[in-house]
CSV table of C-alpha atoms in Angstrom, one decimal:
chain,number,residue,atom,x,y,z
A,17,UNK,CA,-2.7,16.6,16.1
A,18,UNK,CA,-3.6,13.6,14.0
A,19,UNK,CA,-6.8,14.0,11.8
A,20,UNK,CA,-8.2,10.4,13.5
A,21,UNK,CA,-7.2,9.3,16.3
A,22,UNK,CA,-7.7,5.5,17.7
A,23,UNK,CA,-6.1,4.0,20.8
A,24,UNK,CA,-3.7,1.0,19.5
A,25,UNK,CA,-4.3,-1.2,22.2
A,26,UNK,CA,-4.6,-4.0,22.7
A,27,UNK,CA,-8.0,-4.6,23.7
A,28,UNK,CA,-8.7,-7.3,25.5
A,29,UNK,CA,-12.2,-8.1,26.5
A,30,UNK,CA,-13.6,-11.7,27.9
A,31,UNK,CA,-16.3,-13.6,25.8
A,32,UNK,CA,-19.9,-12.5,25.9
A,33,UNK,CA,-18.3,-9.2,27.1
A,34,UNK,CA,-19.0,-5.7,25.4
A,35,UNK,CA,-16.1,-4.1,23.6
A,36,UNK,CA,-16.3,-0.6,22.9
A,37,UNK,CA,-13.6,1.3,20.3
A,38,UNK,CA,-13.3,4.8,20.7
A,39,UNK,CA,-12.5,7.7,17.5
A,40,UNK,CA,-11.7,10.9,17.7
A,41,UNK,CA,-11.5,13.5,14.4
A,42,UNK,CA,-10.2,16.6,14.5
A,43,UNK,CA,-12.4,18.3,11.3
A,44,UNK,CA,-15.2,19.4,11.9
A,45,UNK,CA,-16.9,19.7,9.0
A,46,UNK,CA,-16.4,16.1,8.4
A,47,UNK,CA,-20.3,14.6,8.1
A,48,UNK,CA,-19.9,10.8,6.9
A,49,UNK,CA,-17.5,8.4,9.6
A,50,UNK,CA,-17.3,4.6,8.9
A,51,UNK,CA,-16.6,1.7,10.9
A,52,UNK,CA,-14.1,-1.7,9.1
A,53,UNK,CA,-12.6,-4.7,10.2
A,54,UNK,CA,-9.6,-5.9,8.8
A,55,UNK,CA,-8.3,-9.0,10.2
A,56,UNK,CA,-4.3,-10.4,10.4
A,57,UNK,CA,-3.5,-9.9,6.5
A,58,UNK,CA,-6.9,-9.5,5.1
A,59,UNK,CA,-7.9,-6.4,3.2
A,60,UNK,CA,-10.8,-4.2,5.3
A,61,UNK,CA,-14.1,-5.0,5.4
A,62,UNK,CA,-17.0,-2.1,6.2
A,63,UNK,CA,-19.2,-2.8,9.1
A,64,UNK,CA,-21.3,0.0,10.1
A,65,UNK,CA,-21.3,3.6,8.6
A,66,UNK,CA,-23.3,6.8,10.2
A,67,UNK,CA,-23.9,10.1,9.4
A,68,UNK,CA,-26.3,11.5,12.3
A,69,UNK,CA,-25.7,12.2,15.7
A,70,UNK,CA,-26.9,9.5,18.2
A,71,UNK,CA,-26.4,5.7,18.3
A,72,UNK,CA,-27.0,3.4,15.1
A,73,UNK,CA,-27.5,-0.7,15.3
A,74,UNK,CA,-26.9,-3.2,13.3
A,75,UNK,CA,-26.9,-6.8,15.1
A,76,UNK,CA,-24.2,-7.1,18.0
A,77,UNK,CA,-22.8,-3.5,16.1
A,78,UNK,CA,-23.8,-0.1,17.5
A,79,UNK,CA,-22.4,2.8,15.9
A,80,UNK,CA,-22.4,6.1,17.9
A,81,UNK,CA,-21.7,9.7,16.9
A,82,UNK,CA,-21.2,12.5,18.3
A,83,UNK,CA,-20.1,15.8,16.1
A,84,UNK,CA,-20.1,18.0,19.0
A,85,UNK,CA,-17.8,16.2,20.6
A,86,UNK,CA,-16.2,15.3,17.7
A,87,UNK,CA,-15.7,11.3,18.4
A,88,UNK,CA,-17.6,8.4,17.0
A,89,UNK,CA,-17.6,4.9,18.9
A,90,UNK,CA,-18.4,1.2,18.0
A,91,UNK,CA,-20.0,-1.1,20.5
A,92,UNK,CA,-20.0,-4.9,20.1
A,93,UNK,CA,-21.9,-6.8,21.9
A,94,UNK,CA,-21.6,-10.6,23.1
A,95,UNK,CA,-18.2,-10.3,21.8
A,96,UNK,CA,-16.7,-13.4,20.1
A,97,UNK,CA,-13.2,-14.5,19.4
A,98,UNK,CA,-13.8,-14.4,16.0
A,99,UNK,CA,-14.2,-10.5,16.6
A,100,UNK,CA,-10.9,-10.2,17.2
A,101,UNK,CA,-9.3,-8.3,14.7
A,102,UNK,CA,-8.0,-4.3,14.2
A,103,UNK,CA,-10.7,-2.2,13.4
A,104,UNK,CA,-10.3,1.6,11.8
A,105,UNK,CA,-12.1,4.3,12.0
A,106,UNK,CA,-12.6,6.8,8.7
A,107,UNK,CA,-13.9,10.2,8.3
A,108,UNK,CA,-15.1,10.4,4.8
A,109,UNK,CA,-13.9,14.3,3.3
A,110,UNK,CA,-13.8,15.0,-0.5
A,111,UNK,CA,-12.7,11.8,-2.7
A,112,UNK,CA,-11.0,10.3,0.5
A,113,UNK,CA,-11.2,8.6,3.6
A,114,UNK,CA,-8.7,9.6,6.8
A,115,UNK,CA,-8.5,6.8,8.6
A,116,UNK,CA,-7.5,5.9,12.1
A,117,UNK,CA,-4.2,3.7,13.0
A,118,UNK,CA,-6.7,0.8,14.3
A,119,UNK,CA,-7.9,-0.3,17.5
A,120,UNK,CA,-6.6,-4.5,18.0
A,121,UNK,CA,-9.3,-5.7,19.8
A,122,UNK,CA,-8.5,-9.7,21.3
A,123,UNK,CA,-11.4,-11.7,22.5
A,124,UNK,CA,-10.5,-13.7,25.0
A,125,UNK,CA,-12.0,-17.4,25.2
B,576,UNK,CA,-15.3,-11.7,-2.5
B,577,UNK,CA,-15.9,-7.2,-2.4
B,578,UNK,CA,-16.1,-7.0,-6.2
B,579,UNK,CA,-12.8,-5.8,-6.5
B,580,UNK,CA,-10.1,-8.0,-7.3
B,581,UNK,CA,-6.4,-7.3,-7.2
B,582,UNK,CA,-3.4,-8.8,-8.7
B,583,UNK,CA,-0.6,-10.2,-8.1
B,584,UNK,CA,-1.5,-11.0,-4.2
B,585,UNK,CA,2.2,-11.0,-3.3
B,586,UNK,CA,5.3,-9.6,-5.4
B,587,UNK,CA,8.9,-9.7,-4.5
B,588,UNK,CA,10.8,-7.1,-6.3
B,589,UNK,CA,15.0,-5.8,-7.1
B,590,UNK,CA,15.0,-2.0,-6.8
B,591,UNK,CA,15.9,-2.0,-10.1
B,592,UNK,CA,13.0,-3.9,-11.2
B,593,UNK,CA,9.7,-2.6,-13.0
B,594,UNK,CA,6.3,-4.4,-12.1
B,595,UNK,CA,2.6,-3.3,-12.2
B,596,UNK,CA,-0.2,-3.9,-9.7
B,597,UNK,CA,-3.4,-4.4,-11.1
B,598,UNK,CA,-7.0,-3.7,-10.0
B,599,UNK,CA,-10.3,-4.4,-11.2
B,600,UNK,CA,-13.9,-4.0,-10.1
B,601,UNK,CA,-16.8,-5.4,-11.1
B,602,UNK,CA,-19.6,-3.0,-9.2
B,603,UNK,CA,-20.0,-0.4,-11.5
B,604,UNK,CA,-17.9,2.3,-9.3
B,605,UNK,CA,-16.7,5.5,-10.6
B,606,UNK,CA,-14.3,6.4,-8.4
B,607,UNK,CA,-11.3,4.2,-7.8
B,608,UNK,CA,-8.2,4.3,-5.3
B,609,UNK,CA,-4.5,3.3,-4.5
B,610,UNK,CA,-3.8,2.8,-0.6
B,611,UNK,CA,-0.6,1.8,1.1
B,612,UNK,CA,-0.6,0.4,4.2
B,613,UNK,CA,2.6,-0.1,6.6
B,614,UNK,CA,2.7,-1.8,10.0
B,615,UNK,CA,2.1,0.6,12.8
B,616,UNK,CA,1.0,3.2,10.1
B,617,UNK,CA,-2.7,4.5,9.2
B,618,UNK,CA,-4.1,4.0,5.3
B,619,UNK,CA,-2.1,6.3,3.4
B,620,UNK,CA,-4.1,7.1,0.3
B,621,UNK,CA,-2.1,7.6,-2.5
B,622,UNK,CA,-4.0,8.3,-5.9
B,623,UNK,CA,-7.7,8.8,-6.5
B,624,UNK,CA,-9.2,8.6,-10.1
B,625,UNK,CA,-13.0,9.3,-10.7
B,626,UNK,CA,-14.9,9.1,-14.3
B,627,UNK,CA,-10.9,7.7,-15.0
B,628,UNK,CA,-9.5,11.4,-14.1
B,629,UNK,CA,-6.7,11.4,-11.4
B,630,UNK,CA,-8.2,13.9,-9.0
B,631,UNK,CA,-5.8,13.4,-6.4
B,632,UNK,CA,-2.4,12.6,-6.0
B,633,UNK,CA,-1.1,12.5,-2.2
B,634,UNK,CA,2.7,13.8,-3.1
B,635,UNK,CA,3.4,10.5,-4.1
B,636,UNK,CA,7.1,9.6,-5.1
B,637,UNK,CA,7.6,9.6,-8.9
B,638,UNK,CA,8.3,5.9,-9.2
B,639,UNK,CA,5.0,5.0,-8.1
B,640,UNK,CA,2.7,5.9,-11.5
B,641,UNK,CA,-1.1,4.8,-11.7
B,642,UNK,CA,-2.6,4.5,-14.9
B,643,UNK,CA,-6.9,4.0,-15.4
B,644,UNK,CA,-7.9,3.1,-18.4
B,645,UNK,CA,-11.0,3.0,-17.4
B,646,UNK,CA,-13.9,3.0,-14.9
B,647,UNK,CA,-13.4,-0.2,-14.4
B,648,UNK,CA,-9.1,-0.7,-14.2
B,649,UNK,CA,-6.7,0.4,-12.3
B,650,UNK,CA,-2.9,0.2,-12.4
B,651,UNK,CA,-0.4,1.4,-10.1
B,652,UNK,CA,3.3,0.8,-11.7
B,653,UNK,CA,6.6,0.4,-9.9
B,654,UNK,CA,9.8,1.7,-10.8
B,655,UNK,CA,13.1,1.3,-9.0
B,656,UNK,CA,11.6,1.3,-5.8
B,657,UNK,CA,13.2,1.5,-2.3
B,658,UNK,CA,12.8,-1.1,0.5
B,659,UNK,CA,11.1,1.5,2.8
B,660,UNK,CA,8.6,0.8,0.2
B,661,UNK,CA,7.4,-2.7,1.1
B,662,UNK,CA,3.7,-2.7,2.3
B,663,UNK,CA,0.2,-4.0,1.7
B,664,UNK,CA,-1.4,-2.1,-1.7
B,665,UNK,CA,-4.8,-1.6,-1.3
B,666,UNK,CA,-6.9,-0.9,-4.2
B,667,UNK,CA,-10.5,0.8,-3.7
B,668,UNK,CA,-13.6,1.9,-5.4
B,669,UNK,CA,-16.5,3.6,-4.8
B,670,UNK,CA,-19.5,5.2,-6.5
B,671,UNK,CA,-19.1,8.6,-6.3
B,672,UNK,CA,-18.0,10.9,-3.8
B,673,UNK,CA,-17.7,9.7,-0.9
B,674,UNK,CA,-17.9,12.9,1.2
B,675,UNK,CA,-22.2,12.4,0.1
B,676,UNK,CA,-21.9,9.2,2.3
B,677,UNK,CA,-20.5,6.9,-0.8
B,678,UNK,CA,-19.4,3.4,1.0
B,679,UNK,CA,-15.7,2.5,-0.3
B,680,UNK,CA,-15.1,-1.1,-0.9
B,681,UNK,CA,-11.3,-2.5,-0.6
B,682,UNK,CA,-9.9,-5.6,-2.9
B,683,UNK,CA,-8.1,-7.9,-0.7
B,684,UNK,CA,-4.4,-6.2,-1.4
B,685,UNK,CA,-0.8,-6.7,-2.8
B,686,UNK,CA,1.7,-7.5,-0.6
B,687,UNK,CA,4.6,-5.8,-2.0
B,688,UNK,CA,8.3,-6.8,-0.6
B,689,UNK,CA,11.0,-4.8,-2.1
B,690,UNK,CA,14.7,-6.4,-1.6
């Protein structure tokens, strides 16, 4: 089993639509999980982190957790084609990040 | 711009060759890192260093050696390398551990092609 799990995609949502990116981690210990956004040969870029259980906003960004289950979501709202890009999931453990093989997510026009 | 700046952008290399990547960050970090990152492939991490002590090394391959001179500078240099190893670099850094909720921030990567 892989220690983050993403589905590849593609992802293909309409404008103005709500994309949601799913995570799944296997340890469950793990207590810090981080949202980035790397676009076509750009380096990552962090856009939302959380730590709690529930749901966490931050603009058209909503970050939810849930240890239990052991997955962690991102919702974007009013997506734009400019949101189109892979994103990763991490789960932060000692000195490291696992991350996630990267959801593509294409906004369609 | 992240604060952390990484150089050369993009390197060609012979296997027989012997180059350095270079990182540096300007946000007072502690911690710094070495990622590689291969199509179809999750963020491999590859060497961490905090307070300039490598505290992990991901059983990387021998000709791959990172050197930090300090907090502030990070190497990673290249010798005889294999065209398998052709990826994006990523360099890292962070303040502290990040397992207390420590945000890592990425440079913008080498891309490394190895003929």
């Amino acid at each position: 089993q892989k220690e983050v799990e993403q589905n590849s995609g593609p992802l293909s949502v309409p404008e103005g639509a709500i994309a949601s990116l799913n995570c799944t981690y296997s340890d469950r210990v793990s207590q810090s999980f981080f949202w980035y956004r790397q676009y076509s040969g750009k380096s990552p870029e962090l856009i939302m982190s959380i730590y709690s259980n529930g749901d966490k906003e931050d603009g058209r960004f909503t970050a939810q957790l849930n240890k239990a289950s052991q997955y962690v979501s991102l919702l974007i709202r009013d997506s734009q084609p400019s949101d189109s890009a892979t994103y990763l999931c991490a789960v932060a453990g000692t000195y490291k990040y696992i991350f996630g093989t990267g959801t593509r997510l294409k906004v369609l026009a | 711009e992240t604060g952390v700046t990484q150089t050369p952008r993009h390197l060609v290399m012979g296997m027989t060759n012997k180059k350095s990547l270079k990182c540096e960050q300007h946000l007072g970090h502690n911690a710094m890192y070495w990622y590689k990152q291969s199509a179809k492939k999750p963020l491999e991490l590859m060497f961490v260093y905090s307070l300039e002590e490598r505290v992990e090394n991901n059983s990387v391959p021998s000709r791959f050696s990172p050197e930090c001179p300090n907090s502030s500078h990070l190497f990673l240099h290249l010798h005889t390398l294999q065209p398998e190893d052709s990826a994006l670099y990523l360099c890292a850094s962070s303040q502290g551990n990040i397992d207390s909720g420590n945000t890592i921030y990425f440079g913008e990567g080498s891309w490394l092609t190895v003929v």
